[in-house]
PDB file of C-alpha atoms in Angstrom:
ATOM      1  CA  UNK A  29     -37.644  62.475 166.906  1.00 66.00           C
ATOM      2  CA  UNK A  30     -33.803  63.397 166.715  1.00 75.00           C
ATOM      3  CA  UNK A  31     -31.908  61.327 165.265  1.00 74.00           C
ATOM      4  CA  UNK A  32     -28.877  63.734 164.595  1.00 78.00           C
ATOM      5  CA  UNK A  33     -27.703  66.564 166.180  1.00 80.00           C
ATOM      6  CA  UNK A  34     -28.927  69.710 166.247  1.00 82.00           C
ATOM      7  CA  UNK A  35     -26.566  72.842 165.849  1.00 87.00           C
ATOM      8  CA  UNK A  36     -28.985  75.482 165.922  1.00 89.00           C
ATOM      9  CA  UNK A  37     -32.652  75.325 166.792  1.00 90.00           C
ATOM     10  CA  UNK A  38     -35.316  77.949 165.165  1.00 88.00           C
ATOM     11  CA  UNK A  39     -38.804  78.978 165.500  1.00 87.00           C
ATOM     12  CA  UNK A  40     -39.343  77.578 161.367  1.00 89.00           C
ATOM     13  CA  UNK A  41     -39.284  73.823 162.329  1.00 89.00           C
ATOM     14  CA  UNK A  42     -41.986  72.513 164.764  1.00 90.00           C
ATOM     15  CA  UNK A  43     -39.210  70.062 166.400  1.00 88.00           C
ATOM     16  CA  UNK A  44     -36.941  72.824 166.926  1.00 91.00           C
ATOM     17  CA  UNK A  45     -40.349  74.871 168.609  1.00 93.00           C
ATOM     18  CA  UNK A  46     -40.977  71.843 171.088  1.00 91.00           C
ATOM     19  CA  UNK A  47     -37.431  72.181 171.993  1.00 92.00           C
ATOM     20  CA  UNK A  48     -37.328  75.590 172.362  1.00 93.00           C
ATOM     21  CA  UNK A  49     -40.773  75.885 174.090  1.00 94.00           C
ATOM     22  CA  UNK A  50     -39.214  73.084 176.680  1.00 94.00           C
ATOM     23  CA  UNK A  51     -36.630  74.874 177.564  1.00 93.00           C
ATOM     24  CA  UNK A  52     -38.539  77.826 178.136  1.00 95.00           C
ATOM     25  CA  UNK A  53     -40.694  75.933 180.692  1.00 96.00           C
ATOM     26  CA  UNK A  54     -37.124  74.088 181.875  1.00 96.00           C
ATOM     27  CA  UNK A  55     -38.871  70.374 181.161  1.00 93.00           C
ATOM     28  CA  UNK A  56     -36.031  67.914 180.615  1.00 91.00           C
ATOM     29  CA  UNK A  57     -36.849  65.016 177.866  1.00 89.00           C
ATOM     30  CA  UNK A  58     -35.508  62.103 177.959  1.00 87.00           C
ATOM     31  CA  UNK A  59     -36.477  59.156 175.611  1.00 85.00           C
ATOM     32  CA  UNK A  60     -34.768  55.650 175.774  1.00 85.00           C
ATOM     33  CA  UNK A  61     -36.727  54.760 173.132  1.00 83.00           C
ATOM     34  CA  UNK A  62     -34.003  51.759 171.461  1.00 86.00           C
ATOM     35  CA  UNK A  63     -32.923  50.510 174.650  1.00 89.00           C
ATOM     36  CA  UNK A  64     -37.080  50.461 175.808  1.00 92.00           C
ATOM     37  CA  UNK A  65     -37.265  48.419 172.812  1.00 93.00           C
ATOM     38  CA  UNK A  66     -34.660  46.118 173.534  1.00 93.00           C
ATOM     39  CA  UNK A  67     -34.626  45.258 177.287  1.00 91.00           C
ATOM     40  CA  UNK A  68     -36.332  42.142 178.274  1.00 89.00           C
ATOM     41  CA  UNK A  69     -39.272  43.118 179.556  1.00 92.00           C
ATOM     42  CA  UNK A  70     -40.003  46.288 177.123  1.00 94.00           C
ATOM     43  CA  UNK A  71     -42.092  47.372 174.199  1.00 96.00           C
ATOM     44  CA  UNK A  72     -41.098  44.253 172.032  1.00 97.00           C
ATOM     45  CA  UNK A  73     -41.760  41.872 174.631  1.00 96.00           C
ATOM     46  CA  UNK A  74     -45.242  43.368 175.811  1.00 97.00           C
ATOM     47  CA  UNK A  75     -45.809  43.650 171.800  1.00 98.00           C
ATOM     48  CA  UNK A  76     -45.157  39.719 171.583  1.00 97.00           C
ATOM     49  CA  UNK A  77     -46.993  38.843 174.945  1.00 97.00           C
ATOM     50  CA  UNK A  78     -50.785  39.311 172.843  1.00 97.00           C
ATOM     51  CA  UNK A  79     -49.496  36.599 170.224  1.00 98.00           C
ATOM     52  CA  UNK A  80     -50.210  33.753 172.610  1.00 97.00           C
ATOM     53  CA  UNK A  81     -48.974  31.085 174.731  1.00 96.00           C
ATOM     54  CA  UNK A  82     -45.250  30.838 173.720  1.00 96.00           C
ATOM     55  CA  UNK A  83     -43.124  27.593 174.486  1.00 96.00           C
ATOM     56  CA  UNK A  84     -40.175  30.359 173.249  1.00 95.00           C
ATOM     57  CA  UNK A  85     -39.151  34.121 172.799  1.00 96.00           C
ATOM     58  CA  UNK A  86     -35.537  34.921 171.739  1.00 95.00           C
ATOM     59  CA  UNK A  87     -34.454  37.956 170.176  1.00 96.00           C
ATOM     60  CA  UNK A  88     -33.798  38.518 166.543  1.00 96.00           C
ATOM     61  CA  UNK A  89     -30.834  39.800 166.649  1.00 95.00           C
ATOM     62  CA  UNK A  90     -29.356  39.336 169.990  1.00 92.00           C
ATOM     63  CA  UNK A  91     -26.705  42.293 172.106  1.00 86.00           C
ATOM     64  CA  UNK A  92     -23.284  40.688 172.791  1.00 74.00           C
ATOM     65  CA  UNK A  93     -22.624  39.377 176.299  1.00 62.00           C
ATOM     66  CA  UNK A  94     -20.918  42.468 177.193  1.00 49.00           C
ATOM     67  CA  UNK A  95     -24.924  44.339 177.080  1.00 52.00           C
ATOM     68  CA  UNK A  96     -26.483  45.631 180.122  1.00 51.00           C
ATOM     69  CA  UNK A  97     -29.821  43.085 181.218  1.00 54.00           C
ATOM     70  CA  UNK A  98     -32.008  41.975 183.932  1.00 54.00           C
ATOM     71  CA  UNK A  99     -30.779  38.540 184.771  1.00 54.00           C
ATOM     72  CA  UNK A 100     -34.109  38.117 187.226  1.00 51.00           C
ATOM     73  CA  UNK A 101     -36.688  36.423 184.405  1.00 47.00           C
ATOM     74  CA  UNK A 102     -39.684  37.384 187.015  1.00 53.00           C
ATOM     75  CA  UNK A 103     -38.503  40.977 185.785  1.00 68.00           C
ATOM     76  CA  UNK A 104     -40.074  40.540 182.437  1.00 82.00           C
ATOM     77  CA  UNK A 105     -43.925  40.685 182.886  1.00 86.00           C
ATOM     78  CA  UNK A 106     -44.632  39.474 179.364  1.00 90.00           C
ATOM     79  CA  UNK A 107     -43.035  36.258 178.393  1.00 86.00           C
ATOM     80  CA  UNK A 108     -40.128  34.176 178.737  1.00 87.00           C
ATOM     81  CA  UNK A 109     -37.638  36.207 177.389  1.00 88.00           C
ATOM     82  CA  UNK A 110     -34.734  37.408 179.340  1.00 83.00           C
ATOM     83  CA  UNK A 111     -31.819  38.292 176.844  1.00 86.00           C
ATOM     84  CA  UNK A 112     -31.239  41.803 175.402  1.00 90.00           C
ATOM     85  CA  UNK A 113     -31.973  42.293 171.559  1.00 94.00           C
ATOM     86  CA  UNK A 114     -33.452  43.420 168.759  1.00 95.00           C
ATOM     87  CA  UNK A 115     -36.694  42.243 168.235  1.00 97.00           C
ATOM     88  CA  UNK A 116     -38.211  39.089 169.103  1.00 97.00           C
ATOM     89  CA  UNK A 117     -38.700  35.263 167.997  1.00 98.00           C
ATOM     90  CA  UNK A 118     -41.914  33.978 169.263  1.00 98.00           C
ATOM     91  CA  UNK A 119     -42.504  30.101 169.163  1.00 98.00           C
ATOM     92  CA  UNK A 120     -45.768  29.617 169.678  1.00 98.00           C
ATOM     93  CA  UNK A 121     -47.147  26.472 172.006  1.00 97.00           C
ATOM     94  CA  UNK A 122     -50.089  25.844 169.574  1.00 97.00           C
ATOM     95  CA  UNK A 123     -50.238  27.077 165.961  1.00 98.00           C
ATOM     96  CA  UNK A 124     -52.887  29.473 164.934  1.00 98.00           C
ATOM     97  CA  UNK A 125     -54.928  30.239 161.955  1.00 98.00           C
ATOM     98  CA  UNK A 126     -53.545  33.669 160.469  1.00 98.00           C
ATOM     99  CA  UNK A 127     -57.202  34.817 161.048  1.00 98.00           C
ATOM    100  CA  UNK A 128     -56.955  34.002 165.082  1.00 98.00           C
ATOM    101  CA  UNK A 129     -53.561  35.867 165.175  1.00 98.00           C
ATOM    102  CA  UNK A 130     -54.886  38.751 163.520  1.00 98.00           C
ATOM    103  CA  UNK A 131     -57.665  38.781 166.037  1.00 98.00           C
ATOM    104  CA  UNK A 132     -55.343  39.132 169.304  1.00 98.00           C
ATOM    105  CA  UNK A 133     -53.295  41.312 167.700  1.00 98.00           C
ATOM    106  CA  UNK A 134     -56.660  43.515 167.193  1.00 98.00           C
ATOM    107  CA  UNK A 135     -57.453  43.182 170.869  1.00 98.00           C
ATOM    108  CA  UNK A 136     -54.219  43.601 172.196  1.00 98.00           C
ATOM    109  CA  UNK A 137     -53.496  46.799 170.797  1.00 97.00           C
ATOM    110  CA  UNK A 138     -57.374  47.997 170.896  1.00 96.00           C
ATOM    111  CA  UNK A 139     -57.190  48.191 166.928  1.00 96.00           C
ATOM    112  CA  UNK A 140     -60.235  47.895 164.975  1.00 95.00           C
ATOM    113  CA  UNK A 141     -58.497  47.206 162.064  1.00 95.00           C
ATOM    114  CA  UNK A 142     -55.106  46.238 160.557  1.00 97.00           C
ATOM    115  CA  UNK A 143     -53.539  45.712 157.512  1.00 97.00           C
ATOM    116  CA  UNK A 144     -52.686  42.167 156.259  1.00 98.00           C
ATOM    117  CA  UNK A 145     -50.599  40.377 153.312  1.00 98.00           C
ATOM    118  CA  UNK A 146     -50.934  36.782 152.810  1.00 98.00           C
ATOM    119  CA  UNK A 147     -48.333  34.563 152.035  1.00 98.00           C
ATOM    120  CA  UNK A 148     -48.012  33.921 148.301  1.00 98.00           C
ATOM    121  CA  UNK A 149     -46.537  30.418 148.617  1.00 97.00           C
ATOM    122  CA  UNK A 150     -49.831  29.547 150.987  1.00 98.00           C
ATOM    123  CA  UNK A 151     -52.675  31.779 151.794  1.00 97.00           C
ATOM    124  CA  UNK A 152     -54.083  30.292 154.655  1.00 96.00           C
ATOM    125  CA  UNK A 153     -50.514  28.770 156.291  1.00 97.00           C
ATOM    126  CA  UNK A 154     -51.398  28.567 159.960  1.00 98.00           C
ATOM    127  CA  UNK A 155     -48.778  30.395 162.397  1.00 98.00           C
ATOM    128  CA  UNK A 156     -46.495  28.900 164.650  1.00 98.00           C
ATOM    129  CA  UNK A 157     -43.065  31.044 164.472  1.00 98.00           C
ATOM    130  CA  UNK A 158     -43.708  35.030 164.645  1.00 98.00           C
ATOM    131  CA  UNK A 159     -41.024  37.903 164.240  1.00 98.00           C
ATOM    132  CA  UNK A 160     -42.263  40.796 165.849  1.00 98.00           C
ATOM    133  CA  UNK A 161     -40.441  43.916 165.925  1.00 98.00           C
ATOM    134  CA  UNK A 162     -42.055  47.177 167.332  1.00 97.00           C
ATOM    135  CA  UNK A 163     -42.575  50.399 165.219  1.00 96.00           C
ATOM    136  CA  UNK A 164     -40.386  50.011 161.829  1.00 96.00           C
ATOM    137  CA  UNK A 165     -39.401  45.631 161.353  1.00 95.00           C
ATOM    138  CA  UNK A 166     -38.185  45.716 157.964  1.00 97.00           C
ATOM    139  CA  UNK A 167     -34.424  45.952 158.311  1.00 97.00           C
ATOM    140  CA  UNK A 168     -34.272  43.287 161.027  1.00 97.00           C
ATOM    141  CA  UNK A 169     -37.338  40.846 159.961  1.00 98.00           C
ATOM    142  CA  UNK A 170     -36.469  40.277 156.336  1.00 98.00           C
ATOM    143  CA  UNK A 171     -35.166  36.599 155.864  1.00 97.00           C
ATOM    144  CA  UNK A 172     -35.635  35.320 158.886  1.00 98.00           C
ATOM    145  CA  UNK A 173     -37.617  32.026 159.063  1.00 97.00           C
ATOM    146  CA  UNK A 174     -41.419  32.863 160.524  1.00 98.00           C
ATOM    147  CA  UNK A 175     -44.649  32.312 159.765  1.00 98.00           C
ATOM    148  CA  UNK A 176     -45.802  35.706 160.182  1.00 98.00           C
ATOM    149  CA  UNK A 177     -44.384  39.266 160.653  1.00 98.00           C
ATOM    150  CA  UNK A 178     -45.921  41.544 163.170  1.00 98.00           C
ATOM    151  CA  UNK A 179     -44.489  44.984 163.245  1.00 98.00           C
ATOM    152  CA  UNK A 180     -45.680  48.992 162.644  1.00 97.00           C
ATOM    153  CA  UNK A 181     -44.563  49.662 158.966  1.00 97.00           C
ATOM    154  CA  UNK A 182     -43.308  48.436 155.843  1.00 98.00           C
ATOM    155  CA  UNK A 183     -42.704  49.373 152.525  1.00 98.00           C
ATOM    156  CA  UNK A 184     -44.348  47.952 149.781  1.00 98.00           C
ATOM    157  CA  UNK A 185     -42.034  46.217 147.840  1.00 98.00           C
ATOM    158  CA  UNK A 186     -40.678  44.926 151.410  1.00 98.00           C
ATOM    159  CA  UNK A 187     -44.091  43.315 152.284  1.00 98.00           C
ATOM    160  CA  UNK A 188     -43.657  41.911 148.807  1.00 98.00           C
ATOM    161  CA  UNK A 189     -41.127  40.435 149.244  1.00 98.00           C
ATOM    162  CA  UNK A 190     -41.864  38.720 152.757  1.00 98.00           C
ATOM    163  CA  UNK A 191     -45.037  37.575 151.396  1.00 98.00           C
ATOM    164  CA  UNK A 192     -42.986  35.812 147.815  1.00 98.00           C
ATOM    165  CA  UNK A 193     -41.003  34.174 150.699  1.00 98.00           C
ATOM    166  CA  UNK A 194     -43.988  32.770 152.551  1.00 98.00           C
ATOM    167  CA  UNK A 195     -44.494  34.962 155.408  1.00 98.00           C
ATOM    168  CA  UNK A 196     -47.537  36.698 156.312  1.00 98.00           C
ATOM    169  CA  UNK A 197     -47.306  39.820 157.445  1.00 98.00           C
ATOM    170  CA  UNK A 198     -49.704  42.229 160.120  1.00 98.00           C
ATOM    171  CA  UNK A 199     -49.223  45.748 160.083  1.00 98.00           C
ATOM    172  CA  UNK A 200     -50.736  48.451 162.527  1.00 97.00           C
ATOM    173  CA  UNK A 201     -48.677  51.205 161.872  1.00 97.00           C
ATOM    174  CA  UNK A 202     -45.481  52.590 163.842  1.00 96.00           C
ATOM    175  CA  UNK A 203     -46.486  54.013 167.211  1.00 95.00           C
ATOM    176  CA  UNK A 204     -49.324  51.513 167.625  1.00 97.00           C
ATOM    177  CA  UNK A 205     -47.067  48.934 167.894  1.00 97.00           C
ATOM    178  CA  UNK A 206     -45.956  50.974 170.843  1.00 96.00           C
ATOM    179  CA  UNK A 207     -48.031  52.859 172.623  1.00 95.00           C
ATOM    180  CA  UNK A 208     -50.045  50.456 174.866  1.00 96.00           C
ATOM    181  CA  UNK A 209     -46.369  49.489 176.706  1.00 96.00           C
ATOM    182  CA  UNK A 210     -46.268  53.143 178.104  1.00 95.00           C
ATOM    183  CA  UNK A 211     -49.118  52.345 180.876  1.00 94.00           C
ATOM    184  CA  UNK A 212     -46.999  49.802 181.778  1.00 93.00           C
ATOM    185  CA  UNK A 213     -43.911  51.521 181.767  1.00 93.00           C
ATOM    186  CA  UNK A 214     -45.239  54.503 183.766  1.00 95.00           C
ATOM    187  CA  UNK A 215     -46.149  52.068 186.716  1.00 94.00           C
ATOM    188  CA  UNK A 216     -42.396  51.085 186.607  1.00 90.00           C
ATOM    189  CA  UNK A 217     -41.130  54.792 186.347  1.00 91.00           C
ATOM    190  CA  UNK A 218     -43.749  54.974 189.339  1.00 95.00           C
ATOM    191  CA  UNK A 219     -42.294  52.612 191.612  1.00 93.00           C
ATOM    192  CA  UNK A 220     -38.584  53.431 190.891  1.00 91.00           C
ATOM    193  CA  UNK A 221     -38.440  57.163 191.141  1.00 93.00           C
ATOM    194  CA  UNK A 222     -41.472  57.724 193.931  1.00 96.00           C
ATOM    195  CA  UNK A 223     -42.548  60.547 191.355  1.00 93.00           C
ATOM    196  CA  UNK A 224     -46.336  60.357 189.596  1.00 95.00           C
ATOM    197  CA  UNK A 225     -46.165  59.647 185.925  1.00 94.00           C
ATOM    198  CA  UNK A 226     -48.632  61.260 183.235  1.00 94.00           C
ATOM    199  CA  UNK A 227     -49.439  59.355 180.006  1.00 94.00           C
ATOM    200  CA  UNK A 228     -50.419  61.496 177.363  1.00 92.00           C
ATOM    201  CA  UNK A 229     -54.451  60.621 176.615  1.00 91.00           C
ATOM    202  CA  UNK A 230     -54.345  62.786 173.376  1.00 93.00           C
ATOM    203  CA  UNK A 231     -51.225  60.665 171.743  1.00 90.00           C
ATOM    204  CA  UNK A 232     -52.308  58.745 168.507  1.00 91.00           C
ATOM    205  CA  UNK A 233     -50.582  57.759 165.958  1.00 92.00           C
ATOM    206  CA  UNK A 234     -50.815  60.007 162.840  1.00 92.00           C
ATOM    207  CA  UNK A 235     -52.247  57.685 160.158  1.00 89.00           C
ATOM    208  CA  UNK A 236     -56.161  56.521 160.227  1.00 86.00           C
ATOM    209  CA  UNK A 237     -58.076  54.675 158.386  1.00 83.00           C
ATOM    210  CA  UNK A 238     -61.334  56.556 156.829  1.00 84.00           C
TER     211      UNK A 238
END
């Protein structure tokens, strides 16, 4: 990723190779990857949409009025959510025991395993109010009032401390939290621009467990 700019690129630094080796091969890159996350309709919802029937989806931390969105709710294939934000909210219709939620959240992102802290106030809390926040949560999902926390990563001492505040917490690492939206997304890129769209079948996150 870049997240600053670059004033120089160099054949030491494998980022500054794939740059180089792009424009060799004049391939543009483009990656909306925050407002992708954002959007109704994008990686957070489609995250959220394997959590189960929700009565409501709101975002965390919601764009002012003045953001760009899709006022047309039938343009978000995954849930009820239609406002433009960080993260999501997800009220679920029925609560769930922590071990059912871990199961869809298995089978929604084809994960054989993931890695779970238990509330320390109650072990076995069932789940009704999930914050879900794709690839990194931490900054947006600590203190806010849910059940559970699904998101890629967290530190230690920040699962700690969502778990000595009563939440539960799933984590499946960063880009796993994000890469089953992209089949999706491709369809859309498909019927916008007329153009085929690839998705990469050798992409995996970087972290297994052996």
């Amino acid at each position: 990723p870049i997240f600053r700019g670059l004033k120089r690129l160099t054949a030491s630094k494998p980022k500054d190779r794939i740059i180089v080796k792009a424009i060799e091969e004049k391939i543009a890159i483009y990656s909306p990857h925050t407002a992708c996350d954002s959007v109704n309709g994008g990686v957070t919802d489609w995250l959220a949409s394997g959590l189960g029937l929700p009565s409501e989806v709101v975002p965390l931390e919601p764009e002012d009025d003045s953001a760009p969105r899709n006022e047309d709710a039938k343009a978000n294939p995954f849930g009820p959510c239609t406002s433009v934000g960080v993260g999501r909210m997800v009220s679920l219709v029925e609560s769930a025991t922590l071990e059912t939620m871990v199961e869809r959240v298995k089978a929604h992102l084809g994960l054989e395993r993931v890695r779970l802290a238990r509330s320390q106030i109650d072990p076995s809390a069932p789940v009704s109010r999930v914050g879900v926040v794709c690839g990194s949560g931490a900054s947006v999902l600590l203190g806010k009032d849910a059940d559970l926390f699904l998101t890629g990563e967290m530190s230690h001492h920040e699962v700690l401390a969502a778990t000595a505040d009563g939440t539960h917490v799933i984590l499946c690492d960063h880009s796993n939290t994000e890469r089953g939206f992209l089949t999706h997304f491709a369809k859309i890129l498909e019927e916008k621009t007329g153009c085929a769209v690839q998705v990469s079948v050798v992409d995996a996150d970087p972290l297994t467990v052996v």
